[in-house]
PDB file of C-alpha atoms in Angstrom:
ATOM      1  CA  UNK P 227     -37.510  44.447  13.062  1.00  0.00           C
ATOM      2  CA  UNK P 228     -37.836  45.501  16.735  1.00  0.00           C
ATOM      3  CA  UNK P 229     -38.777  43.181  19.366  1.00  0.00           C
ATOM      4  CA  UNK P 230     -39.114  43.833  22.820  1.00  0.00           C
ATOM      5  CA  UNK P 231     -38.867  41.163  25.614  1.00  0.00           C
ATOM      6  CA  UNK P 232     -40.403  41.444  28.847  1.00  0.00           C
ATOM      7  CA  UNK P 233     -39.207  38.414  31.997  1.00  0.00           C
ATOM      8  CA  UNK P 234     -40.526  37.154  33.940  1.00  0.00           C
ATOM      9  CA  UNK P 235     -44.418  37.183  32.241  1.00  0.00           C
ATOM     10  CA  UNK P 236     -45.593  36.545  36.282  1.00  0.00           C
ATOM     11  CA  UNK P 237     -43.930  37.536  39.504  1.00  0.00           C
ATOM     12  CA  UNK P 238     -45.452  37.386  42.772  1.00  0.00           C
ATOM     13  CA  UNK P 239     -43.521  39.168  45.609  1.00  0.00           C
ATOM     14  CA  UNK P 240     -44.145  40.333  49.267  1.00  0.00           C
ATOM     15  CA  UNK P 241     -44.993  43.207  50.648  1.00  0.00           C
ATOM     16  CA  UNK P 242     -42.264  45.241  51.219  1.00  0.00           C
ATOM     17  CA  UNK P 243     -39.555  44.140  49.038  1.00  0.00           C
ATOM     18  CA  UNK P 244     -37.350  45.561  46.115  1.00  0.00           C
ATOM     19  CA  UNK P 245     -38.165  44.238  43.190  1.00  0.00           C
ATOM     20  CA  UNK P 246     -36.967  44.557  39.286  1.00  0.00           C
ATOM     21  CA  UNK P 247     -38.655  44.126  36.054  1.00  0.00           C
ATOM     22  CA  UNK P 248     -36.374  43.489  33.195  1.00  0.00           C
ATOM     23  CA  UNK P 249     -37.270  44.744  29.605  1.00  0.00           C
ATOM     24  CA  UNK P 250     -34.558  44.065  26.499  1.00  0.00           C
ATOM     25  CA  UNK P 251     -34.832  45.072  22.881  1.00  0.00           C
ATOM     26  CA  UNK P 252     -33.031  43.753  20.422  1.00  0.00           C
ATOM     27  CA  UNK P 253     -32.643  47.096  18.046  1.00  0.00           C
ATOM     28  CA  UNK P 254     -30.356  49.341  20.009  1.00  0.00           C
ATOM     29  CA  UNK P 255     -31.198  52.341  17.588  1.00  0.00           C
ATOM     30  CA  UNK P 256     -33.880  53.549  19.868  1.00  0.00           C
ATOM     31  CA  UNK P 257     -35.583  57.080  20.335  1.00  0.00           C
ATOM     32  CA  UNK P 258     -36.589  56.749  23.644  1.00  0.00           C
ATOM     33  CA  UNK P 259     -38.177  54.098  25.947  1.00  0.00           C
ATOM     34  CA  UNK P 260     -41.221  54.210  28.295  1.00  0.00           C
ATOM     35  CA  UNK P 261     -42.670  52.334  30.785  1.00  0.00           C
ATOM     36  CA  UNK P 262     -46.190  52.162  31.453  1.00  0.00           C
ATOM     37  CA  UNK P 263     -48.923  50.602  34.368  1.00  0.00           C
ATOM     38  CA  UNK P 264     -52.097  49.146  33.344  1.00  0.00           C
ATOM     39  CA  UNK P 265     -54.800  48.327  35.753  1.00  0.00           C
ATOM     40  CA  UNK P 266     -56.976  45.524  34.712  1.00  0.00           C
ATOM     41  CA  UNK P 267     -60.012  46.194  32.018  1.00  0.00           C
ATOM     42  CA  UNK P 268     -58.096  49.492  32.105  1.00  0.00           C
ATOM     43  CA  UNK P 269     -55.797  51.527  29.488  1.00  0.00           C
ATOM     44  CA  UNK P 270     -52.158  52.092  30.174  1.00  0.00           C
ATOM     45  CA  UNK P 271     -50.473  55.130  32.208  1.00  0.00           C
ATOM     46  CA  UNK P 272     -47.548  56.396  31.890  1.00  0.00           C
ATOM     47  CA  UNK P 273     -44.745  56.042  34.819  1.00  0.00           C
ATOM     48  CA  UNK P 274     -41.552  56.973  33.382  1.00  0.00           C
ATOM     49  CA  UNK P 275     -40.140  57.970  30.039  1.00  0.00           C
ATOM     50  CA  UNK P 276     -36.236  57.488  29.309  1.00  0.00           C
ATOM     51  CA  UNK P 277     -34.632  59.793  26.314  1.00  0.00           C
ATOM     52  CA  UNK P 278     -32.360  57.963  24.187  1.00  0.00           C
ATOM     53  CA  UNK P 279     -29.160  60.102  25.994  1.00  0.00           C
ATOM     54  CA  UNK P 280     -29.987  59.354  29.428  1.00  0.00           C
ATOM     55  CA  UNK P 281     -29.449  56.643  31.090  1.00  0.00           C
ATOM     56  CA  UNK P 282     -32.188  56.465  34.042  1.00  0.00           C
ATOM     57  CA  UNK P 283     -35.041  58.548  35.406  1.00  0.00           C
ATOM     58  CA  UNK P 284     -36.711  58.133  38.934  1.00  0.00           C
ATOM     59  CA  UNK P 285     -39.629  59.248  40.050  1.00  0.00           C
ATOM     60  CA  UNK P 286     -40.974  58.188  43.501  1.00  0.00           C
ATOM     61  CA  UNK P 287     -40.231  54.108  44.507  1.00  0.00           C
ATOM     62  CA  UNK P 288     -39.557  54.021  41.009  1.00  0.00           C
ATOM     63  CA  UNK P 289     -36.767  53.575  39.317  1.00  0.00           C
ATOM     64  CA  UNK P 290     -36.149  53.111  35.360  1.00  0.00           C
ATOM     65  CA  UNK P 291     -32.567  52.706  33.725  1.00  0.00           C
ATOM     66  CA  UNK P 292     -31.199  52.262  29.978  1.00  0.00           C
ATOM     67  CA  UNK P 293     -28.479  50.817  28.979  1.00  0.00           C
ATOM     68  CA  UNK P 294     -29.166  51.376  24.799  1.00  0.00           C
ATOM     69  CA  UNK P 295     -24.996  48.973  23.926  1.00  0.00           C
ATOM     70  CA  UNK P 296     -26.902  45.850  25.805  1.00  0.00           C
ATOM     71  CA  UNK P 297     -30.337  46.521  24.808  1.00  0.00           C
ATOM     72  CA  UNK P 298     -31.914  46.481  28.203  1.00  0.00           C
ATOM     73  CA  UNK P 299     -34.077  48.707  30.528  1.00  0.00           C
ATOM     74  CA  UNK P 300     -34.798  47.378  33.723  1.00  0.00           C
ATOM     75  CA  UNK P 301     -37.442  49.228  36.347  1.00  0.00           C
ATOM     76  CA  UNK P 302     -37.036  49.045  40.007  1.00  0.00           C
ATOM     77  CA  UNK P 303     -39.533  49.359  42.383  1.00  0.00           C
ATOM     78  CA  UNK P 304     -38.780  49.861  46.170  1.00  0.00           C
ATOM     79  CA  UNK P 305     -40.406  48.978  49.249  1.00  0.00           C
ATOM     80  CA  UNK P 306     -43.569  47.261  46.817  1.00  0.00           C
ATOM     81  CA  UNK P 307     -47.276  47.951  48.126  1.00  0.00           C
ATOM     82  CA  UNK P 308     -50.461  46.151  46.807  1.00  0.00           C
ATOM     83  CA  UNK P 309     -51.376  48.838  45.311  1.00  0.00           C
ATOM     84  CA  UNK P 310     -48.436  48.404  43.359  1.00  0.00           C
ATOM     85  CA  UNK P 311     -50.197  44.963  41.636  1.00  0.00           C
ATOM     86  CA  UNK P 312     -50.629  45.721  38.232  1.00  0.00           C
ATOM     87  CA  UNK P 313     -49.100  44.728  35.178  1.00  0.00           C
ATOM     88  CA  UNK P 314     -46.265  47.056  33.987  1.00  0.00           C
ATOM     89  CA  UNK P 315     -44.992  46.841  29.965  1.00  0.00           C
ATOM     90  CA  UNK P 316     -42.249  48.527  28.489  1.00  0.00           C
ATOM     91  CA  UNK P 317     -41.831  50.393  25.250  1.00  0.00           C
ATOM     92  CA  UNK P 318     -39.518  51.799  22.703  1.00  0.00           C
ATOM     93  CA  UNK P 319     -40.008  54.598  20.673  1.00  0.00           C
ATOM     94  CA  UNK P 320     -38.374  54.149  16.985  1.00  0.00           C
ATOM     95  CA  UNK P 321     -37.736  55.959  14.312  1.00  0.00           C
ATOM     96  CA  UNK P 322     -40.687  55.399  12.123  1.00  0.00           C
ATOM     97  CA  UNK P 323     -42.188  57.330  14.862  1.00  0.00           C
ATOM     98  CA  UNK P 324     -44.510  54.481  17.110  1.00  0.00           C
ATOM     99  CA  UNK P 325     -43.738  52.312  19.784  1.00  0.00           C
ATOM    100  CA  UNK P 326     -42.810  48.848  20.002  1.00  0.00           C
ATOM    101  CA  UNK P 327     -44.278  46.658  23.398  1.00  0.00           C
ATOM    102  CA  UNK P 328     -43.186  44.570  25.469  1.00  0.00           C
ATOM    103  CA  UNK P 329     -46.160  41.854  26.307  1.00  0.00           C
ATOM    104  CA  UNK P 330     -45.744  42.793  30.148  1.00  0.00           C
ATOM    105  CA  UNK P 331     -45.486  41.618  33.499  1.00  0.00           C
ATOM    106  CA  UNK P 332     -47.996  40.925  35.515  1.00  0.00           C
ATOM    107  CA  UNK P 333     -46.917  42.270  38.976  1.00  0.00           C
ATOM    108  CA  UNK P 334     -48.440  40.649  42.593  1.00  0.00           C
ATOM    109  CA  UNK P 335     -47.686  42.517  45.486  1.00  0.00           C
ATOM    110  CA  UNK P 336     -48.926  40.080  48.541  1.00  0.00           C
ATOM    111  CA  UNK P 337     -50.105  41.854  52.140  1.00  0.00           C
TER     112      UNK P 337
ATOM    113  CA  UNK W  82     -54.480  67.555  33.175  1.00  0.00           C
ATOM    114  CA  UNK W  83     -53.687  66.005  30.030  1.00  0.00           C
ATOM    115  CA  UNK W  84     -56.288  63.933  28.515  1.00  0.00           C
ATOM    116  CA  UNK W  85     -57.139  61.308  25.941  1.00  0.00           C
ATOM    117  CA  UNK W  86     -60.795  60.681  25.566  1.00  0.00           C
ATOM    118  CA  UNK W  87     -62.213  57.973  23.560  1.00  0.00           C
ATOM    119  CA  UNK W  88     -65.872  58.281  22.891  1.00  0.00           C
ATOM    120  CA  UNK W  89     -67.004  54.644  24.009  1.00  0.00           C
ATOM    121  CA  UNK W  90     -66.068  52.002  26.872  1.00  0.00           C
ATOM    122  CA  UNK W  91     -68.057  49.229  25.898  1.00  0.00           C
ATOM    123  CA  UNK W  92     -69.333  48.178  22.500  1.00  0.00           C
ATOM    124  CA  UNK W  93     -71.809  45.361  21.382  1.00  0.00           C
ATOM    125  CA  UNK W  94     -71.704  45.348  17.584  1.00  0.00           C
ATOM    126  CA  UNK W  95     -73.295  42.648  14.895  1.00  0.00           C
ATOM    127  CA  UNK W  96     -71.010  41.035  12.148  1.00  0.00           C
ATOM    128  CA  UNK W  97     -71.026  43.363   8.959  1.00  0.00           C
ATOM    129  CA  UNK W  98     -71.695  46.204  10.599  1.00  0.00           C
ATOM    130  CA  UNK W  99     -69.706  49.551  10.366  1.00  0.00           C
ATOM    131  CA  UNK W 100     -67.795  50.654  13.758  1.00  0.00           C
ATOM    132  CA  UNK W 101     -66.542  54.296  14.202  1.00  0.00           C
ATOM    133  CA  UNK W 102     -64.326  54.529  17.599  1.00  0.00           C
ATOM    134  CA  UNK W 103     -63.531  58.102  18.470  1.00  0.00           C
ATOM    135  CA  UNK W 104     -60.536  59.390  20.202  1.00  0.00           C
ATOM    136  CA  UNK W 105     -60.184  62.759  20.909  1.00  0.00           C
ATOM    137  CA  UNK W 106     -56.788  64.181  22.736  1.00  0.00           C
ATOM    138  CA  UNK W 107     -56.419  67.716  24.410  1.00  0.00           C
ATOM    139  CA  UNK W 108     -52.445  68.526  24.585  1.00  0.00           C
ATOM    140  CA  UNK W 109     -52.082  69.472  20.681  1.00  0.00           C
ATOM    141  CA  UNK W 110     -49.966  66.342  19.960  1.00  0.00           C
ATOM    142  CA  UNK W 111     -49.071  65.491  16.458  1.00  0.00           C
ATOM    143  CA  UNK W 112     -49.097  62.065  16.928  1.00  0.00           C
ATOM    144  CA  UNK W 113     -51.909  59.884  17.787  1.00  0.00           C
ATOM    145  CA  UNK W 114     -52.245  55.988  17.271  1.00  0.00           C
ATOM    146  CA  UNK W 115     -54.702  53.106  17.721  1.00  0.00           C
ATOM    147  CA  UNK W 116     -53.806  49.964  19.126  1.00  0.00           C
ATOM    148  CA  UNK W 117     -55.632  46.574  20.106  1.00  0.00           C
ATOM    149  CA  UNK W 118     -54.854  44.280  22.590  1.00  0.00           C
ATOM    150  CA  UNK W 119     -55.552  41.224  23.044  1.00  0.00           C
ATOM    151  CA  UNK W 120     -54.125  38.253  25.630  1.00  0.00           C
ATOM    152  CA  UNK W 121     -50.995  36.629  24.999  1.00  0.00           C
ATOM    153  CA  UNK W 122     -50.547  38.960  21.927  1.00  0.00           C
ATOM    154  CA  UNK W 123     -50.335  42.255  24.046  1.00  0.00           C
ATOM    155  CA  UNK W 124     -50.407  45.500  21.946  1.00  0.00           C
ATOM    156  CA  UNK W 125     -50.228  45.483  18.132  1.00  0.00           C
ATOM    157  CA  UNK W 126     -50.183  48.693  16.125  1.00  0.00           C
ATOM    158  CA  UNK W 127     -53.070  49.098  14.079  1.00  0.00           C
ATOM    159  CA  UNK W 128     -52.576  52.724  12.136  1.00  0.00           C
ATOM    160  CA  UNK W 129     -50.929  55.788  13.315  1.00  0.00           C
ATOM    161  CA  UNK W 130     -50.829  59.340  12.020  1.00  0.00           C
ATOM    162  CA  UNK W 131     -48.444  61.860  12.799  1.00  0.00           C
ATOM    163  CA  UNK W 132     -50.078  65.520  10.952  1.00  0.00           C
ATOM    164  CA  UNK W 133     -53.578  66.059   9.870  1.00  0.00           C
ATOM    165  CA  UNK W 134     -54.477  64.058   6.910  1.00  0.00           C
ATOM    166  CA  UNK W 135     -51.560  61.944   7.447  1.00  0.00           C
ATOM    167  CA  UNK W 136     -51.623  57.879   8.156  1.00  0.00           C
ATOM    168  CA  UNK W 137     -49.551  55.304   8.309  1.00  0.00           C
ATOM    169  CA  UNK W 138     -50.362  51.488   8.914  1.00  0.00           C
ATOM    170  CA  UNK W 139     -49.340  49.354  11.667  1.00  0.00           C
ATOM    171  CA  UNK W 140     -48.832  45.999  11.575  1.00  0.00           C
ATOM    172  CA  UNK W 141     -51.797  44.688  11.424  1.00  0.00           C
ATOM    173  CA  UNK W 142     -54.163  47.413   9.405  1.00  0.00           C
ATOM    174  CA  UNK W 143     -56.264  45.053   7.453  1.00  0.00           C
ATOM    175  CA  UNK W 144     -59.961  45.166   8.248  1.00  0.00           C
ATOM    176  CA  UNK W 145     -59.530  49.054   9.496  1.00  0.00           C
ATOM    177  CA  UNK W 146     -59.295  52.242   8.092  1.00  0.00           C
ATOM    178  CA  UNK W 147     -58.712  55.550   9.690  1.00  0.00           C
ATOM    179  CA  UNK W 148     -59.534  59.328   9.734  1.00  0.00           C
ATOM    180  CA  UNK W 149     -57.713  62.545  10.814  1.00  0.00           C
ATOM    181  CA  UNK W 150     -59.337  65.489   9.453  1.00  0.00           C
ATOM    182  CA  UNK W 151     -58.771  67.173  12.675  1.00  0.00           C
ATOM    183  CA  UNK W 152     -55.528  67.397  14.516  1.00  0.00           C
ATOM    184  CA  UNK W 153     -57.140  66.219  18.437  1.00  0.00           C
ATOM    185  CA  UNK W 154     -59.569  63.920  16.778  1.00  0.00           C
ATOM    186  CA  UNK W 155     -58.624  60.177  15.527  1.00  0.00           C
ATOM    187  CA  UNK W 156     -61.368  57.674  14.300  1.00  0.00           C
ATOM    188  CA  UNK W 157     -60.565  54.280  14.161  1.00  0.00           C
ATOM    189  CA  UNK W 158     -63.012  52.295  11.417  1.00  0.00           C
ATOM    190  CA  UNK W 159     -64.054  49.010  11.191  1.00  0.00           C
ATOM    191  CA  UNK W 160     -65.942  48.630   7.597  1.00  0.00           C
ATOM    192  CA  UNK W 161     -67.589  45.402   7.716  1.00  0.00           C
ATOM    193  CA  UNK W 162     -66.968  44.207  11.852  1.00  0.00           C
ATOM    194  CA  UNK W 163     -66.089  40.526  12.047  1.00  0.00           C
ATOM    195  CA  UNK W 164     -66.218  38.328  15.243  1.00  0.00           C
ATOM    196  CA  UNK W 165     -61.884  38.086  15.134  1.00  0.00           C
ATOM    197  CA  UNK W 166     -62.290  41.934  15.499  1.00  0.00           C
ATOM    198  CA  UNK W 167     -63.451  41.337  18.891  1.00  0.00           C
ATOM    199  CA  UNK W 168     -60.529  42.906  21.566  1.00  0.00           C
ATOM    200  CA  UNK W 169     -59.667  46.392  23.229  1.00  0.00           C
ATOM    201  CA  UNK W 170     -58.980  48.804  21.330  1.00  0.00           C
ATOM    202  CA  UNK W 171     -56.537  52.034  22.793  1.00  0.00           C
ATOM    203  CA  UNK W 172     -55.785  55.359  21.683  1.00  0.00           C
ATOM    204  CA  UNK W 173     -52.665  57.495  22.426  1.00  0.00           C
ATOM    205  CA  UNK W 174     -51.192  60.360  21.308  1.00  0.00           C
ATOM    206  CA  UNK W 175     -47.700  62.028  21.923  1.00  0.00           C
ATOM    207  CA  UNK W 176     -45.591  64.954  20.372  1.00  0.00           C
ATOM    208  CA  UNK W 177     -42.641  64.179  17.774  1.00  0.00           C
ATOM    209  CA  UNK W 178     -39.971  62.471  19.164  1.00  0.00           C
ATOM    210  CA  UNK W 179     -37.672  65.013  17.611  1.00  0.00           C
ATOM    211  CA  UNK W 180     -39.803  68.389  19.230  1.00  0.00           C
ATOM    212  CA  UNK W 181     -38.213  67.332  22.634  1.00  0.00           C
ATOM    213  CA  UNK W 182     -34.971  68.999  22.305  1.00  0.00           C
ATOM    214  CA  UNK W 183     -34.691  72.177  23.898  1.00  0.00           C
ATOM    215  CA  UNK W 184     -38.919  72.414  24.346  1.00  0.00           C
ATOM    216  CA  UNK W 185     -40.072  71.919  27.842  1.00  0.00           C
ATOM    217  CA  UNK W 186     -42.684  69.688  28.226  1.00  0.00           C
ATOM    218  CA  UNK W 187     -42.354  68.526  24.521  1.00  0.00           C
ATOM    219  CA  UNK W 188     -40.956  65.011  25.805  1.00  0.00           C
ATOM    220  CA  UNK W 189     -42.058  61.983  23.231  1.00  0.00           C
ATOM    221  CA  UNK W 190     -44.463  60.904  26.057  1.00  0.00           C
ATOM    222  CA  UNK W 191     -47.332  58.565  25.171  1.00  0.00           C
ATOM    223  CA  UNK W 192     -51.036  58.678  26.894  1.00  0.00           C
ATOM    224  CA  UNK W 193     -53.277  56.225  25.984  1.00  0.00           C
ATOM    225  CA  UNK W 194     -57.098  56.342  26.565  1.00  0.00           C
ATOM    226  CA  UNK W 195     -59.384  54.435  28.869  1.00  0.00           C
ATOM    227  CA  UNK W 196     -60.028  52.110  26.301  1.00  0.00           C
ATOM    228  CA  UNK W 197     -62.848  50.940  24.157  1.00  0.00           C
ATOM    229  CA  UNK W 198     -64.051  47.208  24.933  1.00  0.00           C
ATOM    230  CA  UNK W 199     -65.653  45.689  21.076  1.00  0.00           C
ATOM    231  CA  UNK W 200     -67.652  42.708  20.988  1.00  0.00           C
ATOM    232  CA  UNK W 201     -68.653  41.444  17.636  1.00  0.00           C
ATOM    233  CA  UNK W 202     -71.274  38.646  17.697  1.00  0.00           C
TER     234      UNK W 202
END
């Protein structure tokens, strides 16, 4: 069974800095994988999406990579802004069709 | 703009009653789903459907049904609400995964709804 793995649960950074938020999955046999934002009391929103045959996608600051062999996606987010504090979970799509979740990260981006 | 609507924020429901959440998505996906989260236990797969008609449990389907007579609409059901039921619920939908080859814009992408806060007391 697929299980997804999200470290640290908690980071608390600067403003200004490069951060990365690490995401492994233990099933390499993976459709796609997705990483998402949610805002608190809020639902999630998608930031990037990462087909099984690539092996990043940027959009923006951000920065998503796949490496499918180690079983680990890691998102990188440049020059962080407060309005970057959220928490960010990452997802991969299998083949029965749904996605499996990470539990998150819960992102602090001090001014 | 793509959307996924569900019909209620905020619910305040009595133990034993019935609970109908609505989610309703406008980007003909074929897939929708229905998750709740709750902390420390982040998002568990309820039931998902991937055609009209068509539904599949999650892992953790007992205590809710669900409906797709319509291809935008999905209603999540609670039968007889019970105060564990309490959490957020979230729809999403998404295309196939296997549609995105060769279609443009047909990616596998997943949006989820606002979200629909139950409380059963």
């Amino acid at each position: 069974k697929q299980e997804v793995t999200q470290i640290p649960a908690a980071l608390s950074v600067p403003e200004g800095e490069n951060l990365v938020l690490n995401c492994s999955f233990t099933d390499s046999a993976i459709y796609n994988l997705q990483w998402f934002r949610q805002d608190p009391g809020k639902g999630l929103t998608s930031l990037l999406l990462i087909q099984s045959s690539q092996r990043e996608q940027t959009s923006g600051r951000l920065n998503a990579s796949l490496d499918k062999s180690s079983g680990r996606s890691t998102l990188y987010i440049a020059a962080s802004q407060p309005g970057d504090s959220a928490t960010y979970l990452c997802a991969v799509g299998g083949s029965q069709g749904n996605l499996i979740f990470g539990k998150g990260t819960k992102l602090s981006v001090k001014p | 703009d793509v959307k996924v609507t569900q019909s209620s924020r905020y619910l305040v429901k009595r133990t034993g009653e019935k609970v109908f959440l609505e989610c309703v998505q406008d980007m003909d996906h074929e897939n929708m789903f229905w998750y709740r989260q709750d902390p420390g236990l982040g998002l568990r797969l309820i039931y998902f459907s991937y055609d009209v008609k068509m539904k599949e449990k999650g892992d953790i389907p007992e205590g809710y049904s669900v409906s797709r007579e319509k291809k935008e609409r999905f209603s999540l059901i609670l039968e007889s609400a019970s105060t564990n039921q309490t959490s957020m619920y979230l729809c999403a939908s998404s295309h196939n995964w296997g549609l995105y080859s060769g279609l443009a814009g047909r990616t596998g992408e997943l949006f989820f709804g606002e979200g629909s806060r139950l409380t059963v007391l």
